[in-house]
Amino acid sequence: MLCFVPVGCGLKKRLKGIIAEVLSLSSSSYVCNSYKVIGDIVFIRLHEMPKKHDKVLAEAIMSIHRNARTVLVPAGPVYGDFRVRGLKHIAGERKTVTTHVESGCSFSVYLDACYFSPRLSYERTRIAKQVKDGETVLNMFAGVGCLSLIIAKHSNASRTYSIDVNPLAFQFMQENIRANGSYGRIFPVLGDAKEIIEKRLCHVAHRVLMPLPQKALEYLSLALLALKSGEGWIHYYDIEHAGRSGNAVEKTMLKVAEKLATMNIDNKVSFGRVVRSVGPRWFQVVLDIAVRLV
Ligand SMILES: C[S@@+](CC[C@H](N)C(=O)[O-])C[C@H]1O[C@@H](n2cnc3c(N)ncnc32)[C@H](O)[C@@H]1O
């Protein structure tokens, strides 16, 4: 089984070498802007590479990664409520399900039906380290359960409610909870986080995770509703634009502070950072926010 390999200099250089050798092209004309290994699937995105070279390139990649069984390229952007994307098979076995290992957990992932990104592994560990003994955590947008599983493995949280609206993500989450021996610590819930919190999970959590930037501001009041006696921690993710002299983290802090002020919520951002860049001058930002109803 393979682990995620970011586009490190070494691999990028080797890939450029392959482009030059195998395709007899000038490697400098083509930029490999995403290259990751998820389980035994290599996922690659090449900038300005003519499609006719896909197959030769994919086979060359599989010759470097001897455990790789499949090479996929994205067939469009991530879209919709489930945050999935079309994938095009270019070499090896035709499959989109694999098992990925991260920080001592194994995740069964279904790449064209459920969201999964190995690029969030540092963020998952960073959050897990903050969870205190005995806490109840609520993950509003859990996907196949990766963040909940890392928390169950690396903290002494008493329980983690793990919600997702995508039935297939829920099915894979259940499988992952079983495979990692986390039953009784993670409670998977299928449905819209808004309805689930309003009907069944008001005032239960010390800490709420909101790893869905597209719904963050809209669902912030639900995160507050899930907190025990209106106080605790919210890990808030959003997408923000910042020009050359701008600061995406500061802009997000301002936006959230304005929203919380309208709800009479005392808040302090203990930490904020850019998680990753998601487009030209667009950034995914996380804020760790201590909140208290005044
Ligand atoms: C970015 S993914 C979460 C990634 C996950 N935290 C991880 O570490 O892999 C966002 C998830 O939110 C789910 N989702 C979208 N709208 C939702 C809603 N209203 N309630 C619950 N889950 C929702 C999607 O199905 C998707 O799996």
Short mmCIF file of C-alpha atoms and ligand atoms in Angstrom, two decimals:
data_model
loop_
_atom_site.label_atom_id
_atom_site.label_comp_id
_atom_site.label_asym_id
_atom_site.label_seq_id
_atom_site.Cartn_x
_atom_site.Cartn_y
_atom_site.Cartn_z
CA MET A 1 0.00 0.00 0.00
CA LEU A 2 1.30 3.46 -0.86
CA CYS A 3 1.07 6.73 1.00
CA PHE A 4 0.34 10.15 -0.33
CA VAL A 5 3.37 11.65 -2.02
CA PRO A 6 3.11 15.40 -2.54
CA VAL A 7 4.60 17.00 -5.62
CA GLY A 8 8.04 17.03 -4.09
CA CYS A 9 10.99 18.31 -6.08
CA GLY A 10 12.36 14.80 -6.60
CA LEU A 11 9.18 13.35 -8.04
CA LYS A 12 8.41 16.40 -10.08
CA LYS A 13 11.91 16.24 -11.53
CA ARG A 14 11.53 12.54 -12.31
CA LEU A 15 8.20 13.18 -13.92
CA LYS A 16 9.67 15.93 -16.06
CA GLY A 17 12.42 13.48 -16.98
CA ILE A 18 9.78 10.96 -18.05
CA ILE A 19 8.00 13.56 -20.13
CA ALA A 20 11.24 14.41 -21.87
CA GLU A 21 12.42 10.81 -22.35
CA VAL A 22 9.24 8.92 -23.06
CA LEU A 23 7.56 11.53 -25.14
CA SER A 24 10.70 13.10 -26.60
CA LEU A 25 9.41 16.51 -25.61
CA SER A 26 10.93 19.45 -23.90
CA SER A 27 10.06 18.86 -20.25
CA SER A 28 10.08 22.55 -19.54
CA SER A 29 7.01 23.01 -21.76
CA TYR A 30 4.84 20.97 -19.38
CA VAL A 31 4.21 21.60 -15.75
CA CYS A 32 3.06 18.84 -13.44
CA ASN A 33 0.81 20.80 -11.09
CA SER A 34 -0.66 17.96 -9.08
CA TYR A 35 0.65 14.50 -8.44
CA LYS A 36 -0.59 12.38 -5.61
CA VAL A 37 -0.80 8.77 -4.69
CA ILE A 38 -4.00 7.64 -2.94
CA GLY A 39 -3.74 4.00 -1.89
CA ASP A 40 -2.71 2.24 -5.10
CA ILE A 41 -4.15 4.92 -7.40
CA VAL A 42 -1.97 7.66 -8.87
CA PHE A 43 -3.87 10.84 -9.47
CA ILE A 44 -2.21 13.33 -11.77
CA ARG A 45 -3.01 16.70 -13.27
CA LEU A 46 -0.85 18.09 -16.02
CA HIS A 47 -0.91 21.58 -17.29
CA GLU A 48 -0.97 21.98 -21.06
CA MET A 49 -0.20 18.35 -21.85
CA PRO A 50 -1.80 17.20 -25.12
CA LYS A 51 -4.30 14.41 -24.33
CA LYS A 52 -2.80 12.06 -26.93
CA HIS A 53 0.21 11.57 -24.58
CA ASP A 54 -1.88 10.53 -21.56
CA LYS A 55 -1.47 6.79 -21.96
CA VAL A 56 2.29 6.71 -22.56
CA LEU A 57 2.82 9.01 -19.63
CA ALA A 58 0.54 7.01 -17.33
CA GLU A 59 2.37 3.80 -18.13
CA ALA A 60 5.70 5.47 -17.44
CA ILE A 61 4.38 6.69 -14.06
CA MET A 62 3.28 3.16 -13.18
CA SER A 63 6.79 1.96 -13.95
CA ILE A 64 8.12 4.32 -11.24
CA HIS A 65 5.39 3.42 -8.73
CA ARG A 66 5.53 -0.34 -8.87
CA ASN A 67 2.59 -0.70 -6.42
CA ALA A 68 0.34 1.60 -8.42
CA ARG A 69 -2.48 -0.22 -10.18
CA THR A 70 -4.37 2.72 -11.74
CA VAL A 71 -3.71 6.22 -13.08
CA LEU A 72 -6.53 8.78 -13.12
CA VAL A 73 -6.80 12.40 -14.24
CA PRO A 74 -9.53 14.87 -13.24
CA ALA A 75 -12.29 15.30 -15.81
CA GLY A 76 -13.58 18.57 -14.34
CA PRO A 77 -13.71 20.63 -11.18
CA VAL A 78 -15.07 19.49 -7.79
CA TYR A 79 -18.80 20.27 -7.82
CA GLY A 80 -22.14 19.96 -5.99
CA ASP A 81 -23.10 19.32 -2.39
CA PHE A 82 -21.19 16.04 -2.25
CA ARG A 83 -17.96 17.78 -3.43
CA VAL A 84 -17.08 15.14 -6.00
CA ARG A 85 -15.45 15.36 -9.42
CA GLY A 86 -15.47 13.35 -12.63
CA LEU A 87 -12.36 11.23 -13.17
CA LYS A 88 -10.88 9.88 -16.36
CA HIS A 89 -9.10 6.55 -16.36
CA ILE A 90 -5.88 6.65 -18.39
CA ALA A 91 -3.99 3.51 -17.42
CA GLY A 92 -4.01 0.30 -15.39
CA GLU A 93 -6.98 -1.33 -13.69
CA ARG A 94 -10.34 0.48 -14.13
CA LYS A 95 -11.23 1.33 -10.56
CA THR A 96 -11.85 4.32 -8.30
CA VAL A 97 -12.05 2.59 -4.91
CA THR A 98 -8.88 2.09 -2.89
CA THR A 99 -7.54 2.02 0.67
CA HIS A 100 -5.36 4.89 1.80
CA VAL A 101 -3.24 4.85 4.94
CA GLU A 102 -2.70 8.05 6.96
CA SER A 103 -1.39 8.60 10.50
CA GLY A 104 -2.05 5.01 11.54
CA CYS A 105 -5.62 4.89 10.14
CA SER A 106 -6.82 3.23 6.96
CA PHE A 107 -9.47 4.91 4.85
CA SER A 108 -11.47 3.10 2.24
CA VAL A 109 -12.19 5.80 -0.35
CA TYR A 110 -14.42 5.92 -3.42
CA LEU A 111 -12.85 8.66 -5.48
CA ASP A 112 -15.60 9.49 -7.95
CA ALA A 113 -18.52 9.29 -5.50
CA CYS A 114 -17.17 10.74 -2.23
CA TYR A 115 -14.85 13.57 -1.32
CA PHE A 116 -11.33 12.66 -0.26
CA SER A 117 -8.12 14.67 -0.24
CA PRO A 118 -4.79 13.43 1.09
CA ARG A 119 -3.64 17.06 1.04
CA LEU A 120 -5.63 17.65 4.26
CA SER A 121 -3.60 15.14 6.30
CA TYR A 122 -1.61 17.79 8.21
CA GLU A 123 -4.83 19.66 8.98
CA ARG A 124 -6.51 16.48 10.29
CA THR A 125 -3.61 15.81 12.67
CA ARG A 126 -3.45 19.45 13.73
CA ILE A 127 -7.11 19.38 14.80
CA ALA A 128 -6.83 15.98 16.53
CA LYS A 129 -3.97 17.32 18.71
CA GLN A 130 -6.27 20.00 20.13
CA VAL A 131 -9.00 17.63 21.30
CA LYS A 132 -8.96 17.31 25.09
CA ASP A 133 -9.67 14.19 27.14
CA GLY A 134 -13.37 13.36 27.46
CA GLU A 135 -14.56 15.88 24.87
CA THR A 136 -17.57 15.34 22.66
CA VAL A 137 -16.77 16.37 19.10
CA LEU A 138 -19.25 16.99 16.30
CA ASN A 139 -18.02 16.77 12.71
CA MET A 140 -20.70 18.46 10.57
CA PHE A 141 -19.31 17.43 7.16
CA ALA A 142 -17.44 14.19 7.72
CA GLY A 143 -17.10 12.66 4.22
CA VAL A 144 -15.84 9.08 4.56
CA GLY A 145 -14.89 9.91 8.16
CA CYS A 146 -11.16 10.70 7.86
CA LEU A 147 -10.99 13.55 10.36
CA SER A 148 -13.25 11.73 12.85
CA LEU A 149 -11.07 8.60 12.56
CA ILE A 150 -7.84 10.53 13.11
CA ILE A 151 -9.42 12.15 16.21
CA ALA A 152 -10.55 8.75 17.53
CA LYS A 153 -7.05 7.36 16.99
CA HIS A 154 -4.98 10.26 18.33
CA SER A 155 -7.06 11.77 21.14
CA ASN A 156 -9.12 10.69 24.13
CA ALA A 157 -12.35 12.25 22.89
CA SER A 158 -15.26 10.44 24.52
CA ARG A 159 -17.33 10.46 21.32
CA THR A 160 -17.43 12.03 17.87
CA TYR A 161 -20.71 12.54 16.02
CA SER A 162 -19.89 12.29 12.34
CA ILE A 163 -22.49 13.62 9.90
CA ASP A 164 -22.60 13.44 6.11
CA VAL A 165 -25.42 13.93 3.63
CA ASN A 166 -23.94 11.70 0.89
CA PRO A 167 -25.29 8.12 1.32
CA LEU A 168 -22.17 6.60 -0.25
CA ALA A 169 -19.83 8.63 1.95
CA PHE A 170 -21.92 7.47 4.93
CA GLN A 171 -21.59 3.84 3.80
CA PHE A 172 -17.81 4.16 3.44
CA MET A 173 -17.61 5.99 6.78
CA GLN A 174 -19.37 3.07 8.49
CA GLU A 175 -16.95 0.64 6.85
CA ASN A 176 -13.97 2.78 7.91
CA ILE A 177 -15.20 3.01 11.51
CA ARG A 178 -15.43 -0.79 11.60
CA ALA A 179 -12.05 -1.33 9.91
CA ASN A 180 -10.30 1.00 12.36
CA GLY A 181 -11.98 -0.44 15.46
CA SER A 182 -13.65 2.90 16.28
CA TYR A 183 -17.21 1.72 16.93
CA GLY A 184 -18.54 3.17 20.17
CA ARG A 185 -16.29 6.22 19.76
CA ILE A 186 -17.51 7.55 16.40
CA PHE A 187 -21.26 7.80 15.79
CA PRO A 188 -21.98 8.06 12.04
CA VAL A 189 -25.11 9.98 11.06
CA LEU A 190 -26.62 10.23 7.57
CA GLY A 191 -28.34 13.52 6.71
CA ASP A 192 -28.13 17.27 6.35
CA ALA A 193 -26.16 18.68 9.29
CA LYS A 194 -28.78 21.43 9.70
CA GLU A 195 -31.66 18.99 10.22
CA ILE A 196 -29.64 16.56 12.30
CA ILE A 197 -28.40 19.25 14.69
CA GLU A 198 -31.80 20.92 15.01
CA LYS A 199 -33.65 17.64 15.64
CA ARG A 200 -31.16 15.42 17.45
CA LEU A 201 -27.85 17.05 18.31
CA CYS A 202 -28.49 20.43 19.98
CA HIS A 203 -26.13 21.32 22.85
CA VAL A 204 -24.09 18.11 22.80
CA ALA A 205 -20.54 19.09 21.77
CA HIS A 206 -17.47 20.78 23.23
CA ARG A 207 -15.96 21.15 19.76
CA VAL A 208 -17.53 21.45 16.30
CA LEU A 209 -15.72 20.86 13.01
CA MET A 210 -16.94 22.57 9.83
CA PRO A 211 -14.74 21.18 7.02
CA LEU A 212 -16.97 22.41 4.17
CA PRO A 213 -15.94 25.95 3.16
CA GLN A 214 -18.87 26.29 0.72
CA LYS A 215 -21.41 26.14 3.59
CA ALA A 216 -19.35 27.62 6.42
CA LEU A 217 -20.97 31.01 6.96
CA GLU A 218 -24.47 29.69 6.24
CA TYR A 219 -24.09 26.86 8.81
CA LEU A 220 -22.24 28.81 11.53
CA SER A 221 -25.42 29.26 13.61
CA LEU A 222 -25.92 25.46 13.52
CA ALA A 223 -22.39 24.90 14.82
CA LEU A 224 -23.23 27.22 17.73
CA LEU A 225 -26.46 25.34 18.37
CA ALA A 226 -24.52 22.06 18.62
CA LEU A 227 -22.25 23.42 21.37
CA LYS A 228 -22.99 22.57 25.01
CA SER A 229 -24.38 25.64 26.82
CA GLY A 230 -23.36 27.93 23.96
CA GLU A 231 -19.63 27.73 24.49
CA GLY A 232 -16.72 25.77 23.11
CA TRP A 233 -14.56 25.53 20.01
CA ILE A 234 -15.43 25.86 16.35
CA HIS A 235 -12.96 24.90 13.62
CA TYR A 236 -14.19 27.03 10.77
CA TYR A 237 -13.12 26.53 7.11
CA ASP A 238 -13.79 29.06 4.36
CA ILE A 239 -12.56 30.13 0.95
CA GLU A 240 -11.28 33.69 0.67
CA HIS A 241 -9.76 35.83 -2.04
CA ALA A 242 -6.71 37.96 -1.35
CA GLY A 243 -4.92 40.27 -3.74
CA ARG A 244 -1.14 40.73 -3.60
CA SER A 245 -1.29 43.02 -0.61
CA GLY A 246 -4.32 41.31 0.99
CA ASN A 247 -4.45 38.69 3.71
CA ALA A 248 -6.99 35.88 3.33
CA VAL A 249 -6.84 34.91 7.02
CA GLU A 250 -7.51 38.46 8.21
CA LYS A 251 -10.37 38.86 5.72
CA THR A 252 -11.97 35.64 6.98
CA MET A 253 -11.55 36.74 10.61
CA LEU A 254 -13.31 40.00 9.85
CA LYS A 255 -16.18 38.30 8.04
CA VAL A 256 -16.73 35.78 10.87
CA ALA A 257 -16.43 38.44 13.60
CA GLU A 258 -19.14 40.50 11.89
CA LYS A 259 -21.43 37.47 11.63
CA LEU A 260 -20.87 36.43 15.28
CA ALA A 261 -21.45 39.98 16.49
CA THR A 262 -24.93 39.91 14.96
CA MET A 263 -25.61 36.76 17.00
CA ASN A 264 -24.29 38.13 20.33
CA ILE A 265 -21.44 35.66 20.46
CA ASP A 266 -18.22 36.50 22.22
CA ASN A 267 -15.32 35.03 20.24
CA LYS A 268 -11.57 34.79 20.07
CA VAL A 269 -9.63 33.34 17.14
CA SER A 270 -6.73 31.47 18.74
CA PHE A 271 -5.20 30.47 15.41
CA GLY A 272 -5.76 30.92 11.68
CA ARG A 273 -3.86 29.82 8.61
CA VAL A 274 -4.09 29.23 4.90
CA VAL A 275 -4.66 25.48 4.47
CA ARG A 276 -4.03 25.54 0.73
CA SER A 277 -4.37 27.58 -2.37
CA VAL A 278 -7.48 26.67 -4.40
CA GLY A 279 -7.12 29.00 -7.41
CA PRO A 280 -5.30 32.11 -8.49
CA ARG A 281 -5.32 34.30 -5.34
CA TRP A 282 -8.07 32.14 -3.75
CA PHE A 283 -7.26 30.35 -0.51
CA GLN A 284 -8.81 27.81 1.81
CA VAL A 285 -8.52 29.23 5.32
CA VAL A 286 -9.08 27.67 8.74
CA LEU A 287 -9.84 29.54 11.96
CA ASP A 288 -9.84 27.93 15.41
CA ILE A 289 -12.46 29.99 17.28
CA ALA A 290 -13.30 29.92 20.99
CA VAL A 291 -16.93 31.08 21.30
CA ARG A 292 -19.24 31.99 24.16
CA LEU A 293 -22.82 33.15 24.16
CA VAL A 294 -23.08 36.51 25.98
C1 LIG B 1 -14.90 18.65 1.99
S1 LIG B 1 -15.82 17.20 2.37
C2 LIG B 1 -15.30 16.75 4.00
C3 LIG B 1 -13.94 16.18 4.06
C4 LIG B 1 -13.62 15.43 5.33
N1 LIG B 1 -13.71 16.27 6.48
C5 LIG B 1 -12.26 14.80 5.22
O1 LIG B 1 -11.38 15.08 6.06
O2 LIG B 1 -12.07 13.98 4.30
C6 LIG B 1 -17.39 17.85 2.68
C7 LIG B 1 -18.48 16.82 2.92
O3 LIG B 1 -19.66 17.50 3.33
C8 LIG B 1 -20.77 16.76 2.86
N2 LIG B 1 -21.94 17.66 2.90
C9 LIG B 1 -22.33 18.60 2.02
N3 LIG B 1 -23.42 19.25 2.45
C10 LIG B 1 -23.74 18.70 3.65
C11 LIG B 1 -24.78 18.94 4.59
N4 LIG B 1 -25.70 19.88 4.39
N5 LIG B 1 -24.79 18.20 5.72
C12 LIG B 1 -23.89 17.23 5.94
N6 LIG B 1 -22.89 16.93 5.07
C13 LIG B 1 -22.81 17.66 3.93
C14 LIG B 1 -20.36 16.26 1.49
O4 LIG B 1 -21.10 15.13 1.12
C15 LIG B 1 -18.87 15.98 1.70
O5 LIG B 1 -18.64 14.63 1.99
#
